[in-house]
Amino acid sequence: VQTCALPICGLFRRPRGMYFSAKDKGEMMSMIYNWPAEKVDMIVVTDGSRILGLGDLGVQGIGIPIGKLDVYVAAAGINPQKVLPIMLDVGTNNTKLLEDKLYLGLRQPRLEGEEYLSVVDEFMEAVHARWPKAVVQFEDFQMKWAFETLQRYRNRFCMFNDDVQGTAGVALAGLLGAVRAQGRPLSDFTKQKIVVVGAGSAGIGVLNMAKQAMLRMPGINRSGEGHNQFWVLDKDGLITKSRKGLDPAVARYARGFGPEEVQ
């Protein structure tokens, strides 16, 4: 296991978490019992596809679950013997890693579609079978899988996506706090213009939760039609309806055309 999430950290010293790969399909139910702890309360899992600021690190993203669980132990007082970092190795699209002789992960492009979901399905079923009350936190999944897996599992398992929901919860608290700090009633939140820089799972998660909060305010059309207080920017600038190939989660926040859209 790498000692950090950076690509230069390729030293294998000792295992500090569990690895489940696409090659383990059909064996995950038995593999989960290899973990020596009888009880696990908190699991953080990643597929290493979008490590914040670093991108696709494959299995070298294991440092992220380890670090997140360190925070739970240090700040929340969770028993360190009852946490479990997990890496789902479904390949990598990082050519540098695929060509690195020291890379420990699967040397293949990332799985897509039903092949990908079948691996995650089996993993979630295995975890739930052994520790049905454990909280599973999804961390640093690329956007399309962050939203897909959240909707797929949220009503079946005790899980959440930290990028989509955790970041959004903290951001919404800050936005509402900013309204209150101005001496305004919280209902004035609907009059705010909110600009989000970054159109990844965290940025869109913030927008989704902010919009949900606005739609609960009095006097707002519950359908959300005609109520767009949001502007989203990515590395190419403002996201508008003229963009091609937008992810559906992003497209709903694309601005239209005309002078009123850039005010």
PDB file of C-alpha atoms in Angstrom:
ATOM      1  CA  VAL A   1       0.000   0.000   0.000  1.00  0.00           C
ATOM      2  CA  GLN A   2       1.294   3.417  -0.913  1.00  0.00           C
ATOM      3  CA  THR A   3       2.134   5.820   1.891  1.00  0.00           C
ATOM      4  CA  CYS A   4       0.280   8.658   0.173  1.00  0.00           C
ATOM      5  CA  ALA A   5      -1.929   9.348  -2.819  1.00  0.00           C
ATOM      6  CA  LEU A   6       0.723  11.064  -4.932  1.00  0.00           C
ATOM      7  CA  PRO A   7       1.979   9.216  -8.032  1.00  0.00           C
ATOM      8  CA  ILE A   8       5.572   9.392  -6.754  1.00  0.00           C
ATOM      9  CA  CYS A   9       4.620   7.330  -3.694  1.00  0.00           C
ATOM     10  CA  GLY A  10       4.914   3.828  -5.091  1.00  0.00           C
ATOM     11  CA  LEU A  11       6.494   2.100  -2.116  1.00  0.00           C
ATOM     12  CA  PHE A  12       4.717  -1.058  -0.977  1.00  0.00           C
ATOM     13  CA  ARG A  13       5.401  -1.386   2.743  1.00  0.00           C
ATOM     14  CA  ARG A  14       2.462  -3.075   4.436  1.00  0.00           C
ATOM     15  CA  PRO A  15      -1.226  -3.503   3.699  1.00  0.00           C
ATOM     16  CA  ARG A  16      -3.353  -0.834   5.343  1.00  0.00           C
ATOM     17  CA  GLY A  17      -6.643  -1.617   3.647  1.00  0.00           C
ATOM     18  CA  MET A  18      -8.391  -4.106   1.383  1.00  0.00           C
ATOM     19  CA  TYR A  19      -8.223  -4.309  -2.408  1.00  0.00           C
ATOM     20  CA  PHE A  20     -11.031  -5.758  -4.509  1.00  0.00           C
ATOM     21  CA  SER A  21     -10.376  -5.986  -8.231  1.00  0.00           C
ATOM     22  CA  ALA A  22     -12.456  -6.826 -11.269  1.00  0.00           C
ATOM     23  CA  LYS A  23     -10.563 -10.139 -11.350  1.00  0.00           C
ATOM     24  CA  ASP A  24     -12.041 -11.030  -7.949  1.00  0.00           C
ATOM     25  CA  LYS A  25     -15.574 -11.117  -9.270  1.00  0.00           C
ATOM     26  CA  GLY A  26     -17.427 -14.046  -7.765  1.00  0.00           C
ATOM     27  CA  GLU A  27     -15.072 -14.200  -4.772  1.00  0.00           C
ATOM     28  CA  MET A  28     -15.815 -10.978  -2.915  1.00  0.00           C
ATOM     29  CA  MET A  29     -18.264 -12.555  -0.467  1.00  0.00           C
ATOM     30  CA  SER A  30     -15.547 -14.876   0.803  1.00  0.00           C
ATOM     31  CA  MET A  31     -12.798 -12.245   0.570  1.00  0.00           C
ATOM     32  CA  ILE A  32     -14.601  -9.827   2.885  1.00  0.00           C
ATOM     33  CA  TYR A  33     -14.161 -12.360   5.701  1.00  0.00           C
ATOM     34  CA  ASN A  34     -10.384 -12.092   5.341  1.00  0.00           C
ATOM     35  CA  TRP A  35     -10.485  -8.785   7.207  1.00  0.00           C
ATOM     36  CA  PRO A  36      -9.477  -9.671  10.793  1.00  0.00           C
ATOM     37  CA  ALA A  37     -11.761  -7.218  12.645  1.00  0.00           C
ATOM     38  CA  GLU A  38     -14.996  -8.810  13.825  1.00  0.00           C
ATOM     39  CA  LYS A  39     -16.831  -5.489  13.704  1.00  0.00           C
ATOM     40  CA  VAL A  40     -16.444  -2.560  11.311  1.00  0.00           C
ATOM     41  CA  ASP A  41     -18.381   0.664  11.836  1.00  0.00           C
ATOM     42  CA  MET A  42     -16.999   2.861   9.038  1.00  0.00           C
ATOM     43  CA  ILE A  43     -15.794   2.029   5.535  1.00  0.00           C
ATOM     44  CA  VAL A  44     -14.375   4.482   3.009  1.00  0.00           C
ATOM     45  CA  VAL A  45     -14.144   3.155  -0.541  1.00  0.00           C
ATOM     46  CA  THR A  46     -12.754   4.651  -3.744  1.00  0.00           C
ATOM     47  CA  ASP A  47     -12.092   3.439  -7.263  1.00  0.00           C
ATOM     48  CA  GLY A  48      -9.269   5.973  -7.610  1.00  0.00           C
ATOM     49  CA  SER A  49     -10.853   7.493 -10.706  1.00  0.00           C
ATOM     50  CA  ARG A  50     -10.872  11.146  -9.693  1.00  0.00           C
ATOM     51  CA  ILE A  51      -8.566  11.844  -6.777  1.00  0.00           C
ATOM     52  CA  LEU A  52      -8.985  15.527  -5.951  1.00  0.00           C
ATOM     53  CA  GLY A  53      -6.424  17.602  -7.848  1.00  0.00           C
ATOM     54  CA  LEU A  54      -4.628  14.524  -9.199  1.00  0.00           C
ATOM     55  CA  GLY A  55      -7.145  12.685 -11.373  1.00  0.00           C
ATOM     56  CA  ASP A  56      -7.020   8.970 -12.140  1.00  0.00           C
ATOM     57  CA  LEU A  57      -4.527   7.316  -9.768  1.00  0.00           C
ATOM     58  CA  GLY A  58      -5.826   3.767  -9.963  1.00  0.00           C
ATOM     59  CA  VAL A  59      -4.864   1.733  -6.898  1.00  0.00           C
ATOM     60  CA  GLN A  60      -2.486   4.484  -5.812  1.00  0.00           C
ATOM     61  CA  GLY A  61      -5.563   6.327  -4.616  1.00  0.00           C
ATOM     62  CA  ILE A  62      -5.714   4.066  -1.532  1.00  0.00           C
ATOM     63  CA  GLY A  63      -4.223   6.911   0.504  1.00  0.00           C
ATOM     64  CA  ILE A  64      -7.525   8.788   0.259  1.00  0.00           C
ATOM     65  CA  PRO A  65      -9.660   6.233   2.183  1.00  0.00           C
ATOM     66  CA  ILE A  66      -6.852   5.849   4.708  1.00  0.00           C
ATOM     67  CA  GLY A  67      -6.651   9.608   5.253  1.00  0.00           C
ATOM     68  CA  LYS A  68     -10.414  10.070   5.477  1.00  0.00           C
ATOM     69  CA  LEU A  69     -10.679   7.376   8.126  1.00  0.00           C
ATOM     70  CA  ASP A  70      -7.825   8.997  10.051  1.00  0.00           C
ATOM     71  CA  VAL A  71     -10.081  12.045  10.324  1.00  0.00           C
ATOM     72  CA  TYR A  72     -12.977   9.943  11.631  1.00  0.00           C
ATOM     73  CA  VAL A  73     -10.670   8.457  14.254  1.00  0.00           C
ATOM     74  CA  ALA A  74      -9.016  11.717  15.284  1.00  0.00           C
ATOM     75  CA  ALA A  75     -12.017  14.061  15.095  1.00  0.00           C
ATOM     76  CA  ALA A  76     -15.029  11.799  15.677  1.00  0.00           C
ATOM     77  CA  GLY A  77     -13.481   9.346  18.112  1.00  0.00           C
ATOM     78  CA  ILE A  78     -14.280   6.229  16.100  1.00  0.00           C
ATOM     79  CA  ASN A  79     -12.361   3.164  17.232  1.00  0.00           C
ATOM     80  CA  PRO A  80      -9.397   2.769  14.815  1.00  0.00           C
ATOM     81  CA  GLN A  81      -9.869  -1.011  14.953  1.00  0.00           C
ATOM     82  CA  LYS A  82     -13.367  -0.609  13.502  1.00  0.00           C
ATOM     83  CA  VAL A  83     -12.573   1.279  10.299  1.00  0.00           C
ATOM     84  CA  LEU A  84     -11.739  -0.148   6.888  1.00  0.00           C
ATOM     85  CA  PRO A  85     -10.174   1.591   3.840  1.00  0.00           C
ATOM     86  CA  ILE A  86     -11.045  -0.106   0.547  1.00  0.00           C
ATOM     87  CA  MET A  87      -9.834   0.200  -3.030  1.00  0.00           C
ATOM     88  CA  LEU A  88     -11.986  -1.043  -5.902  1.00  0.00           C
ATOM     89  CA  ASP A  89      -9.561  -1.761  -8.721  1.00  0.00           C
ATOM     90  CA  VAL A  90     -11.459  -1.653 -11.990  1.00  0.00           C
ATOM     91  CA  GLY A  91      -8.445  -0.634 -14.085  1.00  0.00           C
ATOM     92  CA  THR A  92      -7.056   2.789 -14.916  1.00  0.00           C
ATOM     93  CA  ASN A  93      -7.018   5.126 -17.893  1.00  0.00           C
ATOM     94  CA  ASN A  94      -3.775   6.723 -16.718  1.00  0.00           C
ATOM     95  CA  THR A  95      -1.256   5.656 -19.373  1.00  0.00           C
ATOM     96  CA  LYS A  96       1.721   6.523 -17.164  1.00  0.00           C
ATOM     97  CA  LEU A  97       0.542   4.042 -14.572  1.00  0.00           C
ATOM     98  CA  LEU A  98      -0.212   1.373 -17.162  1.00  0.00           C
ATOM     99  CA  GLU A  99       3.365   1.685 -18.409  1.00  0.00           C
ATOM    100  CA  ASP A 100       4.904   1.774 -14.913  1.00  0.00           C
ATOM    101  CA  LYS A 101       6.550  -1.569 -14.072  1.00  0.00           C
ATOM    102  CA  LEU A 102       6.004  -0.921 -10.369  1.00  0.00           C
ATOM    103  CA  TYR A 103       2.275  -0.264 -10.669  1.00  0.00           C
ATOM    104  CA  LEU A 104       0.383  -2.801  -8.537  1.00  0.00           C
ATOM    105  CA  GLY A 105      -3.097  -2.439 -10.037  1.00  0.00           C
ATOM    106  CA  LEU A 106      -4.822  -4.039 -13.001  1.00  0.00           C
ATOM    107  CA  ARG A 107      -3.101  -3.119 -16.248  1.00  0.00           C
ATOM    108  CA  GLN A 108      -6.234  -2.493 -18.270  1.00  0.00           C
ATOM    109  CA  PRO A 109      -8.542   0.412 -19.147  1.00  0.00           C
ATOM    110  CA  ARG A 110     -11.268   1.166 -16.634  1.00  0.00           C
ATOM    111  CA  LEU A 111     -14.396  -0.943 -16.847  1.00  0.00           C
ATOM    112  CA  GLU A 112     -17.512   0.836 -18.041  1.00  0.00           C
ATOM    113  CA  GLY A 113     -21.250   0.301 -18.035  1.00  0.00           C
ATOM    114  CA  GLU A 114     -22.740  -2.873 -16.589  1.00  0.00           C
ATOM    115  CA  GLU A 115     -19.308  -4.481 -16.194  1.00  0.00           C
ATOM    116  CA  TYR A 116     -18.317  -1.690 -13.808  1.00  0.00           C
ATOM    117  CA  LEU A 117     -21.596  -1.728 -11.896  1.00  0.00           C
ATOM    118  CA  SER A 118     -21.544  -5.494 -11.462  1.00  0.00           C
ATOM    119  CA  VAL A 119     -18.214  -5.202  -9.601  1.00  0.00           C
ATOM    120  CA  VAL A 120     -19.528  -2.487  -7.284  1.00  0.00           C
ATOM    121  CA  ASP A 121     -22.800  -4.401  -6.783  1.00  0.00           C
ATOM    122  CA  GLU A 122     -20.956  -7.504  -5.631  1.00  0.00           C
ATOM    123  CA  PHE A 123     -18.729  -5.480  -3.319  1.00  0.00           C
ATOM    124  CA  MET A 124     -21.692  -3.733  -1.666  1.00  0.00           C
ATOM    125  CA  GLU A 125     -23.556  -7.009  -1.196  1.00  0.00           C
ATOM    126  CA  ALA A 126     -20.472  -8.577   0.418  1.00  0.00           C
ATOM    127  CA  VAL A 127     -19.931  -5.680   2.819  1.00  0.00           C
ATOM    128  CA  HIS A 128     -23.596  -5.624   3.786  1.00  0.00           C
ATOM    129  CA  ALA A 129     -23.628  -9.376   4.389  1.00  0.00           C
ATOM    130  CA  ARG A 130     -20.812  -9.200   6.948  1.00  0.00           C
ATOM    131  CA  TRP A 131     -21.379  -5.753   8.479  1.00  0.00           C
ATOM    132  CA  PRO A 132     -24.983  -4.713   7.774  1.00  0.00           C
ATOM    133  CA  LYS A 133     -24.756  -1.676  10.088  1.00  0.00           C
ATOM    134  CA  ALA A 134     -21.456  -0.321   8.740  1.00  0.00           C
ATOM    135  CA  VAL A 135     -21.543   3.098   7.066  1.00  0.00           C
ATOM    136  CA  VAL A 136     -20.009   3.008   3.573  1.00  0.00           C
ATOM    137  CA  GLN A 137     -18.628   6.314   2.328  1.00  0.00           C
ATOM    138  CA  PHE A 138     -17.966   6.620  -1.410  1.00  0.00           C
ATOM    139  CA  GLU A 139     -15.016   8.913  -2.063  1.00  0.00           C
ATOM    140  CA  ASP A 140     -13.392  10.413  -5.172  1.00  0.00           C
ATOM    141  CA  PHE A 141     -15.385   8.568  -7.838  1.00  0.00           C
ATOM    142  CA  GLN A 142     -15.592  10.294 -11.210  1.00  0.00           C
ATOM    143  CA  MET A 143     -18.803  12.247 -11.576  1.00  0.00           C
ATOM    144  CA  LYS A 144     -20.831   9.868 -13.718  1.00  0.00           C
ATOM    145  CA  TRP A 145     -20.286   7.036 -11.243  1.00  0.00           C
ATOM    146  CA  ALA A 146     -20.586   9.250  -8.169  1.00  0.00           C
ATOM    147  CA  PHE A 147     -24.206  10.123  -9.003  1.00  0.00           C
ATOM    148  CA  GLU A 148     -25.056   6.740 -10.504  1.00  0.00           C
ATOM    149  CA  THR A 149     -23.891   4.715  -7.482  1.00  0.00           C
ATOM    150  CA  LEU A 150     -25.504   7.132  -5.023  1.00  0.00           C
ATOM    151  CA  GLN A 151     -28.907   6.700  -6.644  1.00  0.00           C
ATOM    152  CA  ARG A 152     -28.349   2.966  -7.031  1.00  0.00           C
ATOM    153  CA  TYR A 153     -27.508   2.206  -3.395  1.00  0.00           C
ATOM    154  CA  ARG A 154     -28.828   4.983  -1.167  1.00  0.00           C
ATOM    155  CA  ASN A 155     -32.159   3.263  -0.473  1.00  0.00           C
ATOM    156  CA  ARG A 156     -30.673  -0.218  -0.083  1.00  0.00           C
ATOM    157  CA  PHE A 157     -27.560   0.248   2.014  1.00  0.00           C
ATOM    158  CA  CYS A 158     -26.225   2.518   4.748  1.00  0.00           C
ATOM    159  CA  MET A 159     -24.058   4.649   2.455  1.00  0.00           C
ATOM    160  CA  PHE A 160     -23.408   8.162   1.207  1.00  0.00           C
ATOM    161  CA  ASN A 161     -21.168   9.942  -1.265  1.00  0.00           C
ATOM    162  CA  ASP A 162     -18.894  12.417   0.454  1.00  0.00           C
ATOM    163  CA  ASP A 163     -18.195  14.510  -2.657  1.00  0.00           C
ATOM    164  CA  VAL A 164     -21.855  14.821  -3.619  1.00  0.00           C
ATOM    165  CA  GLN A 165     -23.486  15.022  -0.173  1.00  0.00           C
ATOM    166  CA  GLY A 166     -20.825  15.796   2.432  1.00  0.00           C
ATOM    167  CA  THR A 167     -19.356  18.786   0.610  1.00  0.00           C
ATOM    168  CA  ALA A 168     -22.849  19.996  -0.265  1.00  0.00           C
ATOM    169  CA  GLY A 169     -24.050  19.889   3.337  1.00  0.00           C
ATOM    170  CA  VAL A 170     -21.143  21.997   4.564  1.00  0.00           C
ATOM    171  CA  ALA A 171     -21.443  24.420   1.625  1.00  0.00           C
ATOM    172  CA  LEU A 172     -25.188  24.883   2.159  1.00  0.00           C
ATOM    173  CA  ALA A 173     -24.600  25.650   5.824  1.00  0.00           C
ATOM    174  CA  GLY A 174     -22.096  28.318   4.752  1.00  0.00           C
ATOM    175  CA  LEU A 175     -24.489  29.812   2.183  1.00  0.00           C
ATOM    176  CA  LEU A 176     -27.349  30.034   4.664  1.00  0.00           C
ATOM    177  CA  GLY A 177     -24.967  31.416   7.272  1.00  0.00           C
ATOM    178  CA  ALA A 178     -23.903  34.140   4.827  1.00  0.00           C
ATOM    179  CA  VAL A 179     -27.530  35.212   4.393  1.00  0.00           C
ATOM    180  CA  ARG A 180     -28.038  35.327   8.152  1.00  0.00           C
ATOM    181  CA  ALA A 181     -24.766  37.238   8.645  1.00  0.00           C
ATOM    182  CA  GLN A 182     -26.192  39.988   6.411  1.00  0.00           C
ATOM    183  CA  GLY A 183     -29.101  40.347   8.803  1.00  0.00           C
ATOM    184  CA  ARG A 184     -31.567  38.967   6.276  1.00  0.00           C
ATOM    185  CA  PRO A 185     -34.225  36.279   6.806  1.00  0.00           C
ATOM    186  CA  LEU A 186     -33.345  32.853   5.440  1.00  0.00           C
ATOM    187  CA  SER A 187     -36.162  33.231   2.905  1.00  0.00           C
ATOM    188  CA  ASP A 188     -33.889  35.751   1.148  1.00  0.00           C
ATOM    189  CA  PHE A 189     -31.743  32.790   0.133  1.00  0.00           C
ATOM    190  CA  THR A 190     -33.960  32.523  -2.948  1.00  0.00           C
ATOM    191  CA  LYS A 191     -32.767  35.967  -4.076  1.00  0.00           C
ATOM    192  CA  GLN A 192     -29.085  35.081  -4.013  1.00  0.00           C
ATOM    193  CA  LYS A 193     -27.028  34.461  -7.137  1.00  0.00           C
ATOM    194  CA  ILE A 194     -24.723  31.525  -6.627  1.00  0.00           C
ATOM    195  CA  VAL A 195     -21.634  30.909  -8.749  1.00  0.00           C
ATOM    196  CA  VAL A 196     -19.860  27.564  -8.497  1.00  0.00           C
ATOM    197  CA  VAL A 197     -16.369  27.168  -9.921  1.00  0.00           C
ATOM    198  CA  GLY A 198     -15.940  23.527 -10.818  1.00  0.00           C
ATOM    199  CA  ALA A 199     -18.439  21.223 -12.512  1.00  0.00           C
ATOM    200  CA  GLY A 200     -17.397  17.960 -10.882  1.00  0.00           C
ATOM    201  CA  SER A 201     -19.398  15.821  -8.474  1.00  0.00           C
ATOM    202  CA  ALA A 202     -18.704  18.176  -5.544  1.00  0.00           C
ATOM    203  CA  GLY A 203     -19.742  21.331  -7.414  1.00  0.00           C
ATOM    204  CA  ILE A 204     -22.898  19.758  -8.833  1.00  0.00           C
ATOM    205  CA  GLY A 205     -23.687  18.218  -5.453  1.00  0.00           C
ATOM    206  CA  VAL A 206     -23.563  21.694  -3.891  1.00  0.00           C
ATOM    207  CA  LEU A 207     -25.872  23.036  -6.594  1.00  0.00           C
ATOM    208  CA  ASN A 208     -28.347  20.193  -6.177  1.00  0.00           C
ATOM    209  CA  MET A 209     -28.601  20.685  -2.422  1.00  0.00           C
ATOM    210  CA  ALA A 210     -28.796  24.488  -2.715  1.00  0.00           C
ATOM    211  CA  LYS A 211     -31.611  24.141  -5.240  1.00  0.00           C
ATOM    212  CA  GLN A 212     -33.464  21.700  -2.987  1.00  0.00           C
ATOM    213  CA  ALA A 213     -33.173  24.207  -0.136  1.00  0.00           C
ATOM    214  CA  MET A 214     -34.473  27.032  -2.328  1.00  0.00           C
ATOM    215  CA  LEU A 215     -37.463  24.999  -3.482  1.00  0.00           C
ATOM    216  CA  ARG A 216     -38.478  24.524   0.151  1.00  0.00           C
ATOM    217  CA  MET A 217     -38.638  28.256   0.734  1.00  0.00           C
ATOM    218  CA  PRO A 218     -42.100  29.897   0.745  1.00  0.00           C
ATOM    219  CA  GLY A 219     -43.329  31.462  -2.488  1.00  0.00           C
ATOM    220  CA  ILE A 220     -41.176  29.353  -4.804  1.00  0.00           C
ATOM    221  CA  ASN A 221     -42.506  27.319  -7.710  1.00  0.00           C
ATOM    222  CA  ARG A 222     -41.939  23.755  -6.476  1.00  0.00           C
ATOM    223  CA  SER A 223     -41.349  22.483  -9.995  1.00  0.00           C
ATOM    224  CA  GLY A 224     -38.205  24.613 -10.155  1.00  0.00           C
ATOM    225  CA  GLU A 225     -39.172  25.980 -13.563  1.00  0.00           C
ATOM    226  CA  GLY A 226     -38.114  29.541 -14.161  1.00  0.00           C
ATOM    227  CA  HIS A 227     -35.969  29.487 -11.050  1.00  0.00           C
ATOM    228  CA  ASN A 228     -32.306  29.412 -11.956  1.00  0.00           C
ATOM    229  CA  GLN A 229     -30.117  31.285  -9.500  1.00  0.00           C
ATOM    230  CA  PHE A 230     -27.009  29.350 -10.433  1.00  0.00           C
ATOM    231  CA  TRP A 231     -24.003  29.849 -12.667  1.00  0.00           C
ATOM    232  CA  VAL A 232     -21.426  27.097 -13.170  1.00  0.00           C
ATOM    233  CA  LEU A 233     -17.903  27.590 -14.451  1.00  0.00           C
ATOM    234  CA  ASP A 234     -15.333  24.981 -15.382  1.00  0.00           C
ATOM    235  CA  LYS A 235     -11.875  25.157 -16.966  1.00  0.00           C
ATOM    236  CA  ASP A 236     -13.466  26.359 -20.228  1.00  0.00           C
ATOM    237  CA  GLY A 237     -15.526  29.119 -18.632  1.00  0.00           C
ATOM    238  CA  LEU A 238     -19.261  29.568 -18.108  1.00  0.00           C
ATOM    239  CA  ILE A 239     -21.320  26.490 -18.898  1.00  0.00           C
ATOM    240  CA  THR A 240     -24.053  27.406 -21.376  1.00  0.00           C
ATOM    241  CA  LYS A 241     -26.528  25.503 -23.505  1.00  0.00           C
ATOM    242  CA  SER A 242     -24.213  25.923 -26.478  1.00  0.00           C
ATOM    243  CA  ARG A 243     -21.796  23.394 -24.951  1.00  0.00           C
ATOM    244  CA  LYS A 244     -21.755  19.973 -26.565  1.00  0.00           C
ATOM    245  CA  GLY A 245     -21.585  16.666 -24.732  1.00  0.00           C
ATOM    246  CA  LEU A 246     -22.466  17.972 -21.266  1.00  0.00           C
ATOM    247  CA  ASP A 247     -23.098  15.430 -18.551  1.00  0.00           C
ATOM    248  CA  PRO A 248     -26.847  15.386 -17.765  1.00  0.00           C
ATOM    249  CA  ALA A 249     -26.128  16.374 -14.157  1.00  0.00           C
ATOM    250  CA  VAL A 250     -24.338  19.514 -15.416  1.00  0.00           C
ATOM    251  CA  ALA A 251     -26.663  20.286 -18.330  1.00  0.00           C
ATOM    252  CA  ARG A 252     -29.573  21.152 -16.054  1.00  0.00           C
ATOM    253  CA  TYR A 253     -27.571  24.160 -14.789  1.00  0.00           C
ATOM    254  CA  ALA A 254     -26.409  25.389 -18.201  1.00  0.00           C
ATOM    255  CA  ARG A 255     -27.314  29.004 -18.881  1.00  0.00           C
ATOM    256  CA  GLY A 256     -29.211  30.147 -21.946  1.00  0.00           C
ATOM    257  CA  PHE A 257     -28.278  32.978 -24.293  1.00  0.00           C
ATOM    258  CA  GLY A 258     -28.692  36.736 -24.126  1.00  0.00           C
ATOM    259  CA  PRO A 259     -27.425  39.710 -22.088  1.00  0.00           C
ATOM    260  CA  GLU A 260     -29.457  38.751 -19.002  1.00  0.00           C
ATOM    261  CA  GLU A 261     -27.509  35.518 -18.696  1.00  0.00           C
ATOM    262  CA  VAL A 262     -24.149  37.207 -18.051  1.00  0.00           C
ATOM    263  CA  GLN A 263     -25.205  39.941 -15.686  1.00  0.00           C
TER     264      GLN A 263
END
